[in-house]
PDB file of C-alpha atoms in Angstrom:
ATOM      1  CA  MET A 200     -36.828 111.147  39.358  1.00 96.00           C
ATOM      2  CA  LEU A 201     -40.541 111.202  38.581  1.00 99.00           C
ATOM      3  CA  THR A 202     -41.596 108.721  35.906  1.00 99.00           C
ATOM      4  CA  ILE A 203     -45.032 108.834  34.286  1.00 99.00           C
ATOM      5  CA  VAL A 204     -46.039 105.217  33.636  1.00 98.00           C
ATOM      6  CA  PRO A 205     -48.999 104.298  31.397  1.00 98.00           C
ATOM      7  CA  THR A 206     -50.900 101.143  32.322  1.00 97.00           C
ATOM      8  CA  PRO A 207     -53.154  98.865  30.229  1.00 97.00           C
ATOM      9  CA  ILE A 208     -56.585 100.201  29.270  1.00 96.00           C
ATOM     10  CA  GLY A 209     -58.123  96.732  29.384  1.00 93.00           C
ATOM     11  CA  ASN A 210     -55.737  93.979  28.355  1.00 95.00           C
ATOM     12  CA  LEU A 211     -53.067  93.365  30.982  1.00 94.00           C
ATOM     13  CA  ALA A 212     -50.716  91.980  28.332  1.00 95.00           C
ATOM     14  CA  ASP A 213     -50.391  95.479  26.869  1.00 96.00           C
ATOM     15  CA  ILE A 214     -48.089  96.766  29.593  1.00 97.00           C
ATOM     16  CA  THR A 215     -44.530  97.399  28.397  1.00 97.00           C
ATOM     17  CA  LEU A 216     -41.342  95.791  29.658  1.00 98.00           C
ATOM     18  CA  ARG A 217     -40.000  99.233  30.504  1.00 98.00           C
ATOM     19  CA  ALA A 218     -43.102 100.065  32.545  1.00 98.00           C
ATOM     20  CA  LEU A 219     -42.684  96.870  34.562  1.00 98.00           C
ATOM     21  CA  GLU A 220     -39.017  97.675  35.148  1.00 98.00           C
ATOM     22  CA  VAL A 221     -39.863 101.154  36.453  1.00 98.00           C
ATOM     23  CA  LEU A 222     -42.660  99.873  38.701  1.00 98.00           C
ATOM     24  CA  ARG A 223     -40.357  97.237  40.179  1.00 98.00           C
ATOM     25  CA  SER A 224     -37.585  99.712  40.924  1.00 98.00           C
ATOM     26  CA  ALA A 225     -39.569 102.767  42.081  1.00 98.00           C
ATOM     27  CA  ASP A 226     -39.373 103.703  45.744  1.00 98.00           C
ATOM     28  CA  TRP A 227     -42.959 104.944  45.589  1.00 98.00           C
ATOM     29  CA  ILE A 228     -45.888 104.470  43.206  1.00 98.00           C
ATOM     30  CA  ALA A 229     -48.449 107.279  43.159  1.00 98.00           C
ATOM     31  CA  CYS A 230     -51.862 106.108  41.974  1.00 97.00           C
ATOM     32  CA  GLU A 231     -55.516 107.117  41.767  1.00 95.00           C
ATOM     33  CA  ASP A 232     -56.897 104.050  43.562  1.00 95.00           C
ATOM     34  CA  THR A 233     -54.484 102.024  45.674  1.00 96.00           C
ATOM     35  CA  ARG A 234     -56.714  98.929  45.547  1.00 96.00           C
ATOM     36  CA  HIS A 235     -56.902  99.008  41.749  1.00 95.00           C
ATOM     37  CA  THR A 236     -53.161  99.516  41.346  1.00 97.00           C
ATOM     38  CA  ARG A 237     -52.367  96.836  43.935  1.00 97.00           C
ATOM     39  CA  ARG A 238     -54.295  94.306  41.840  1.00 95.00           C
ATOM     40  CA  LEU A 239     -52.242  95.285  38.784  1.00 96.00           C
ATOM     41  CA  LEU A 240     -48.989  94.977  40.707  1.00 97.00           C
ATOM     42  CA  ASP A 241     -50.001  91.651  42.228  1.00 96.00           C
ATOM     43  CA  HIS A 242     -50.666  90.292  38.731  1.00 96.00           C
ATOM     44  CA  TYR A 243     -47.025  90.951  37.852  1.00 96.00           C
ATOM     45  CA  GLU A 244     -45.719  89.977  41.300  1.00 96.00           C
ATOM     46  CA  ILE A 245     -44.513  93.494  42.019  1.00 97.00           C
ATOM     47  CA  SER A 246     -44.348  94.788  45.555  1.00 93.00           C
ATOM     48  CA  GLY A 247     -44.145  98.496  46.081  1.00 91.00           C
ATOM     49  CA  ARG A 248     -45.106 101.309  48.408  1.00 96.00           C
ATOM     50  CA  LEU A 249     -48.233 103.089  47.219  1.00 98.00           C
ATOM     51  CA  MET A 250     -49.406 106.622  47.836  1.00 97.00           C
ATOM     52  CA  ALA A 251     -52.852 107.850  46.819  1.00 97.00           C
ATOM     53  CA  LEU A 252     -52.894 110.732  44.349  1.00 96.00           C
ATOM     54  CA  HIS A 253     -56.280 111.613  42.946  1.00 94.00           C
ATOM     55  CA  ASP A 254     -58.474 114.577  42.032  1.00 92.00           C
ATOM     56  CA  HIS A 255     -59.404 115.273  45.652  1.00 94.00           C
ATOM     57  CA  ASN A 256     -55.915 115.309  47.170  1.00 95.00           C
ATOM     58  CA  GLU A 257     -53.504 116.201  44.352  1.00 94.00           C
ATOM     59  CA  ASP A 258     -52.696 119.688  45.630  1.00 95.00           C
ATOM     60  CA  ARG A 259     -52.154 118.397  49.173  1.00 96.00           C
ATOM     61  CA  GLN A 260     -49.819 115.663  47.949  1.00 97.00           C
ATOM     62  CA  ILE A 261     -47.475 117.985  46.038  1.00 98.00           C
ATOM     63  CA  PRO A 262     -45.308 118.841  49.099  1.00 98.00           C
ATOM     64  CA  GLU A 263     -45.020 115.133  49.927  1.00 97.00           C
ATOM     65  CA  VAL A 264     -43.990 114.262  46.371  1.00 98.00           C
ATOM     66  CA  LEU A 265     -41.390 117.040  46.312  1.00 98.00           C
ATOM     67  CA  ALA A 266     -40.012 115.968  49.688  1.00 98.00           C
ATOM     68  CA  LYS A 267     -39.561 112.374  48.519  1.00 98.00           C
ATOM     69  CA  LEU A 268     -37.799 113.473  45.348  1.00 98.00           C
ATOM     70  CA  ALA A 269     -35.579 115.893  47.279  1.00 98.00           C
ATOM     71  CA  ALA A 270     -34.585 112.991  49.535  1.00 98.00           C
ATOM     72  CA  GLY A 271     -33.368 111.081  46.493  1.00 98.00           C
ATOM     73  CA  GLU A 272     -36.302 108.684  46.240  1.00 98.00           C
ATOM     74  CA  SER A 273     -37.784 107.694  42.881  1.00 98.00           C
ATOM     75  CA  LEU A 274     -41.487 107.954  42.203  1.00 98.00           C
ATOM     76  CA  ALA A 275     -43.660 106.400  39.494  1.00 99.00           C
ATOM     77  CA  LEU A 276     -47.041 107.940  38.721  1.00 98.00           C
ATOM     78  CA  VAL A 277     -49.825 105.795  37.258  1.00 98.00           C
ATOM     79  CA  SER A 278     -53.540 106.214  36.611  1.00 96.00           C
ATOM     80  CA  ASP A 279     -56.183 103.500  36.848  1.00 95.00           C
ATOM     81  CA  ALA A 280     -55.864 102.871  33.113  1.00 95.00           C
ATOM     82  CA  GLY A 281     -53.955 104.342  30.198  1.00 96.00           C
ATOM     83  CA  MET A 282     -51.696 107.385  30.070  1.00 96.00           C
ATOM     84  CA  PRO A 283     -51.662 109.440  33.285  1.00 97.00           C
ATOM     85  CA  LEU A 284     -52.733 113.105  33.072  1.00 95.00           C
ATOM     86  CA  VAL A 285     -55.021 112.413  30.056  1.00 93.00           C
ATOM     87  CA  SER A 286     -58.376 113.095  31.758  1.00 90.00           C
ATOM     88  CA  ASP A 287     -56.697 111.871  34.950  1.00 91.00           C
ATOM     89  CA  PRO A 288     -54.937 113.632  37.851  1.00 92.00           C
ATOM     90  CA  GLY A 289     -51.225 114.375  37.852  1.00 95.00           C
ATOM     91  CA  PHE A 290     -50.801 117.546  35.804  1.00 96.00           C
ATOM     92  CA  ARG A 291     -50.295 119.823  38.801  1.00 96.00           C
ATOM     93  CA  VAL A 292     -47.836 117.389  40.373  1.00 98.00           C
ATOM     94  CA  LEU A 293     -45.775 117.119  37.181  1.00 98.00           C
ATOM     95  CA  ARG A 294     -45.696 120.901  36.810  1.00 98.00           C
ATOM     96  CA  ALA A 295     -44.580 121.359  40.410  1.00 98.00           C
ATOM     97  CA  VAL A 296     -41.874 118.718  40.017  1.00 98.00           C
ATOM     98  CA  ARG A 297     -40.493 120.426  36.910  1.00 98.00           C
ATOM     99  CA  GLU A 298     -40.583 123.842  38.577  1.00 98.00           C
ATOM    100  CA  ALA A 299     -38.644 122.397  41.516  1.00 98.00           C
ATOM    101  CA  GLY A 300     -35.923 121.251  39.136  1.00 98.00           C
ATOM    102  CA  HIS A 301     -36.421 117.500  39.451  1.00 98.00           C
ATOM    103  CA  PRO A 302     -36.146 115.316  36.321  1.00 98.00           C
ATOM    104  CA  VAL A 303     -39.305 113.896  34.752  1.00 98.00           C
ATOM    105  CA  THR A 304     -39.544 111.001  32.314  1.00 98.00           C
ATOM    106  CA  VAL A 305     -42.696 109.939  30.455  1.00 98.00           C
ATOM    107  CA  LEU A 306     -42.972 106.380  29.161  1.00 98.00           C
ATOM    108  CA  PRO A 307     -44.984 105.655  25.998  1.00 97.00           C
ATOM    109  CA  GLY A 308     -47.889 103.256  26.255  1.00 95.00           C
ATOM    110  CA  ALA A 309     -51.603 102.556  26.070  1.00 95.00           C
ATOM    111  CA  SER A 310     -53.967 105.474  25.457  1.00 96.00           C
ATOM    112  CA  ALA A 311     -57.682 105.056  24.783  1.00 97.00           C
ATOM    113  CA  PRO A 312     -58.084 108.242  22.675  1.00 97.00           C
ATOM    114  CA  VAL A 313     -55.218 107.327  20.330  1.00 97.00           C
ATOM    115  CA  THR A 314     -56.381 103.704  20.048  1.00 97.00           C
ATOM    116  CA  ALA A 315     -59.925 104.836  19.246  1.00 98.00           C
ATOM    117  CA  LEU A 316     -58.721 107.404  16.708  1.00 98.00           C
ATOM    118  CA  VAL A 317     -56.726 104.804  14.779  1.00 98.00           C
ATOM    119  CA  ALA A 318     -59.554 102.249  14.922  1.00 97.00           C
ATOM    120  CA  SER A 319     -62.268 104.728  13.898  1.00 98.00           C
ATOM    121  CA  GLY A 320     -61.313 105.127  10.259  1.00 96.00           C
ATOM    122  CA  LEU A 321     -61.810 108.884  10.602  1.00 97.00           C
ATOM    123  CA  PRO A 322     -59.188 111.411   9.458  1.00 96.00           C
ATOM    124  CA  PRO A 323     -56.430 111.283  12.100  1.00 95.00           C
ATOM    125  CA  TYR A 324     -55.452 114.917  11.689  1.00 93.00           C
ATOM    126  CA  PRO A 325     -56.310 117.461  12.595  1.00 96.00           C
ATOM    127  CA  HIS A 326     -58.004 116.074  15.673  1.00 97.00           C
ATOM    128  CA  ARG A 327     -58.985 117.363  19.096  1.00 97.00           C
ATOM    129  CA  PHE A 328     -59.502 115.380  22.291  1.00 98.00           C
ATOM    130  CA  GLY A 329     -61.995 117.066  24.587  1.00 97.00           C
ATOM    131  CA  GLY A 330     -61.817 114.700  27.559  1.00 96.00           C
ATOM    132  CA  PHE A 331     -65.124 113.872  29.220  1.00 96.00           C
ATOM    133  CA  LEU A 332     -68.180 115.601  27.809  1.00 97.00           C
ATOM    134  CA  PRO A 333     -69.992 117.941  30.233  1.00 97.00           C
ATOM    135  CA  VAL A 334     -72.460 116.274  32.579  1.00 97.00           C
ATOM    136  CA  LYS A 335     -75.126 118.947  32.134  1.00 97.00           C
ATOM    137  CA  LYS A 336     -77.078 118.455  28.926  1.00 97.00           C
ATOM    138  CA  GLY A 337     -77.109 122.131  27.973  1.00 98.00           C
ATOM    139  CA  LYS A 338     -73.336 122.448  28.211  1.00 98.00           C
ATOM    140  CA  ARG A 339     -72.926 119.143  26.390  1.00 98.00           C
ATOM    141  CA  ARG A 340     -75.119 120.343  23.540  1.00 98.00           C
ATOM    142  CA  LYS A 341     -73.113 123.569  23.284  1.00 98.00           C
ATOM    143  CA  GLU A 342     -69.821 121.623  23.193  1.00 98.00           C
ATOM    144  CA  LEU A 343     -71.049 119.226  20.497  1.00 98.00           C
ATOM    145  CA  ALA A 344     -72.522 122.023  18.379  1.00 98.00           C
ATOM    146  CA  ALA A 345     -69.188 123.849  18.455  1.00 97.00           C
ATOM    147  CA  ALA A 346     -67.293 120.680  17.518  1.00 98.00           C
ATOM    148  CA  LEU A 347     -69.609 120.076  14.558  1.00 97.00           C
ATOM    149  CA  ASP A 348     -68.546 123.454  13.149  1.00 96.00           C
ATOM    150  CA  LYS A 349     -64.846 122.560  13.094  1.00 95.00           C
ATOM    151  CA  ALA A 350     -63.049 120.685  10.312  1.00 94.00           C
ATOM    152  CA  GLU A 351     -61.332 118.274  12.661  1.00 97.00           C
ATOM    153  CA  THR A 352     -61.979 114.876  14.182  1.00 98.00           C
ATOM    154  CA  ALA A 353     -63.449 115.278  17.660  1.00 98.00           C
ATOM    155  CA  LEU A 354     -62.852 112.698  20.394  1.00 98.00           C
ATOM    156  CA  TYR A 355     -64.570 112.512  23.766  1.00 99.00           C
ATOM    157  CA  PHE A 356     -64.891 110.152  26.681  1.00 98.00           C
ATOM    158  CA  GLU A 357     -68.522 109.434  27.517  1.00 98.00           C
ATOM    159  CA  SER A 358     -70.161 107.379  30.242  1.00 96.00           C
ATOM    160  CA  PRO A 359     -72.558 104.538  29.311  1.00 96.00           C
ATOM    161  CA  HIS A 360     -75.501 106.087  31.151  1.00 95.00           C
ATOM    162  CA  ARG A 361     -75.172 109.380  29.224  1.00 97.00           C
ATOM    163  CA  LEU A 362     -74.448 107.904  25.789  1.00 98.00           C
ATOM    164  CA  MET A 363     -78.098 107.860  24.703  1.00 97.00           C
ATOM    165  CA  SER A 364     -78.575 111.489  25.696  1.00 98.00           C
ATOM    166  CA  THR A 365     -75.436 112.480  23.779  1.00 98.00           C
ATOM    167  CA  LEU A 366     -76.425 110.541  20.667  1.00 98.00           C
ATOM    168  CA  GLU A 367     -79.874 112.122  20.845  1.00 98.00           C
ATOM    169  CA  ILE A 368     -78.261 115.575  20.830  1.00 98.00           C
ATOM    170  CA  LEU A 369     -76.096 114.665  17.836  1.00 98.00           C
ATOM    171  CA  ALA A 370     -79.100 113.186  16.027  1.00 98.00           C
ATOM    172  CA  GLU A 371     -80.985 116.448  16.549  1.00 98.00           C
ATOM    173  CA  LEU A 372     -78.085 118.669  15.496  1.00 98.00           C
ATOM    174  CA  ALA A 373     -76.859 116.596  12.532  1.00 97.00           C
ATOM    175  CA  PRO A 374     -78.831 113.359  11.973  1.00 97.00           C
ATOM    176  CA  GLN A 375     -76.645 112.188   9.062  1.00 96.00           C
ATOM    177  CA  GLN A 376     -73.365 113.009  10.779  1.00 97.00           C
ATOM    178  CA  GLY A 377     -71.015 110.021  10.820  1.00 97.00           C
ATOM    179  CA  VAL A 378     -70.263 108.981  14.396  1.00 98.00           C
ATOM    180  CA  VAL A 379     -68.083 106.252  15.878  1.00 99.00           C
ATOM    181  CA  VAL A 380     -68.689 104.699  19.286  1.00 99.00           C
ATOM    182  CA  ALA A 381     -65.610 102.751  20.416  1.00 98.00           C
ATOM    183  CA  ARG A 382     -66.358 100.613  23.442  1.00 97.00           C
ATOM    184  CA  GLU A 383     -64.255  98.430  25.761  1.00 97.00           C
ATOM    185  CA  LEU A 384     -61.089  98.913  23.708  1.00 97.00           C
ATOM    186  CA  THR A 385     -58.532  96.076  23.962  1.00 97.00           C
ATOM    187  CA  LYS A 386     -60.949  94.012  26.060  1.00 96.00           C
ATOM    188  CA  LYS A 387     -62.737  90.763  25.185  1.00 93.00           C
ATOM    189  CA  PHE A 388     -65.958  92.506  24.157  1.00 93.00           C
ATOM    190  CA  GLU A 389     -64.403  95.415  22.239  1.00 96.00           C
ATOM    191  CA  THR A 390     -66.798  96.905  19.695  1.00 97.00           C
ATOM    192  CA  ILE A 391     -66.494  99.696  17.143  1.00 97.00           C
ATOM    193  CA  HIS A 392     -69.868 101.020  15.974  1.00 98.00           C
ATOM    194  CA  ALA A 393     -69.789 103.395  12.985  1.00 98.00           C
ATOM    195  CA  ALA A 394     -72.984 104.860  11.504  1.00 98.00           C
ATOM    196  CA  SER A 395     -74.952 108.093  11.328  1.00 97.00           C
ATOM    197  CA  ALA A 396     -75.890 109.833  14.559  1.00 98.00           C
ATOM    198  CA  LYS A 397     -79.538 108.948  13.958  1.00 98.00           C
ATOM    199  CA  GLU A 398     -78.762 105.281  13.268  1.00 98.00           C
ATOM    200  CA  LEU A 399     -76.584 104.936  16.345  1.00 98.00           C
ATOM    201  CA  PHE A 400     -79.245 106.580  18.493  1.00 98.00           C
ATOM    202  CA  GLU A 401     -81.756 104.000  17.267  1.00 97.00           C
ATOM    203  CA  HIS A 402     -79.261 101.151  17.710  1.00 96.00           C
ATOM    204  CA  PHE A 403     -78.430 101.920  21.325  1.00 96.00           C
ATOM    205  CA  ARG A 404     -82.091 102.341  22.224  1.00 92.00           C
ATOM    206  CA  SER A 405     -82.311  98.545  22.049  1.00 91.00           C
ATOM    207  CA  HIS A 406     -78.679  97.676  22.846  1.00 91.00           C
ATOM    208  CA  GLN A 407     -77.582  99.012  26.214  1.00 89.00           C
ATOM    209  CA  ALA A 408     -74.021 100.287  26.168  1.00 91.00           C
ATOM    210  CA  LYS A 409     -71.671  99.203  28.921  1.00 91.00           C
ATOM    211  CA  GLY A 410     -68.039  99.811  29.774  1.00 93.00           C
ATOM    212  CA  GLU A 411     -65.559 102.473  28.730  1.00 94.00           C
ATOM    213  CA  ILE A 412     -66.609 104.557  25.704  1.00 98.00           C
ATOM    214  CA  VAL A 413     -64.826 106.899  23.308  1.00 98.00           C
ATOM    215  CA  LEU A 414     -67.087 108.937  21.004  1.00 99.00           C
ATOM    216  CA  LEU A 415     -65.671 110.287  17.735  1.00 99.00           C
ATOM    217  CA  PHE A 416     -66.887 112.196  14.697  1.00 98.00           C
ATOM    218  CA  HIS A 417     -65.545 114.319  11.857  1.00 97.00           C
ATOM    219  CA  PRO A 418     -67.906 117.011  10.483  1.00 94.00           C
ATOM    220  CA  GLU A 419     -67.076 116.122   6.873  1.00 76.00           C
ATOM    221  CA  SER A 420     -67.905 112.428   7.406  1.00 57.00           C
ATOM    222  CA  ALA A 421     -71.600 111.831   6.683  1.00 48.00           C
ATOM    223  CA  GLN A 422     -73.303 108.461   6.465  1.00 48.00           C
TER     224      GLN A 422
END
């Protein structure tokens, strides 16, 4: 059995009882960063055998995962934070496991995009989660321009060091467009900033953004 196990996105108290039960009983725990996951397990006094499964080795690990499952061992898959496979590795493993005929279970739990969507005050549907915005500015501008033409709430992950560049693009394309910057969700310094693209660009010029960021906007929401 392969079980997809979401982990907290910031507040360790947000893990579910069922997730803890699966992590305690799994023969193997596949994770992005073994050091990060070991700290989480240590917090809950869980011992377990870890195997690294990340963007750079996912394809190579598929035969190993299938062999363990074929031998009757159970495997839990986690990401560093939140729901695995959502902008994290694991999709190709899950697909291979299903194709091999092994059972897969997905536990519900913490997810930064869903948390940000609910907290934003923007229309929850229709919505589209685009993962991380492109690193290259030209591609990022093209992606944002396309999203501004759609009548749906757009959600993206963005890094702190690119936030200003992204807000500058939005301010150029649609200065009065309502934008929400959700930062450090569920953590001590969680903040939800909602204003026009131009206003947020000016705000973050003097207030450096840090931590995990979800950027949201709905083309019909103008400030």
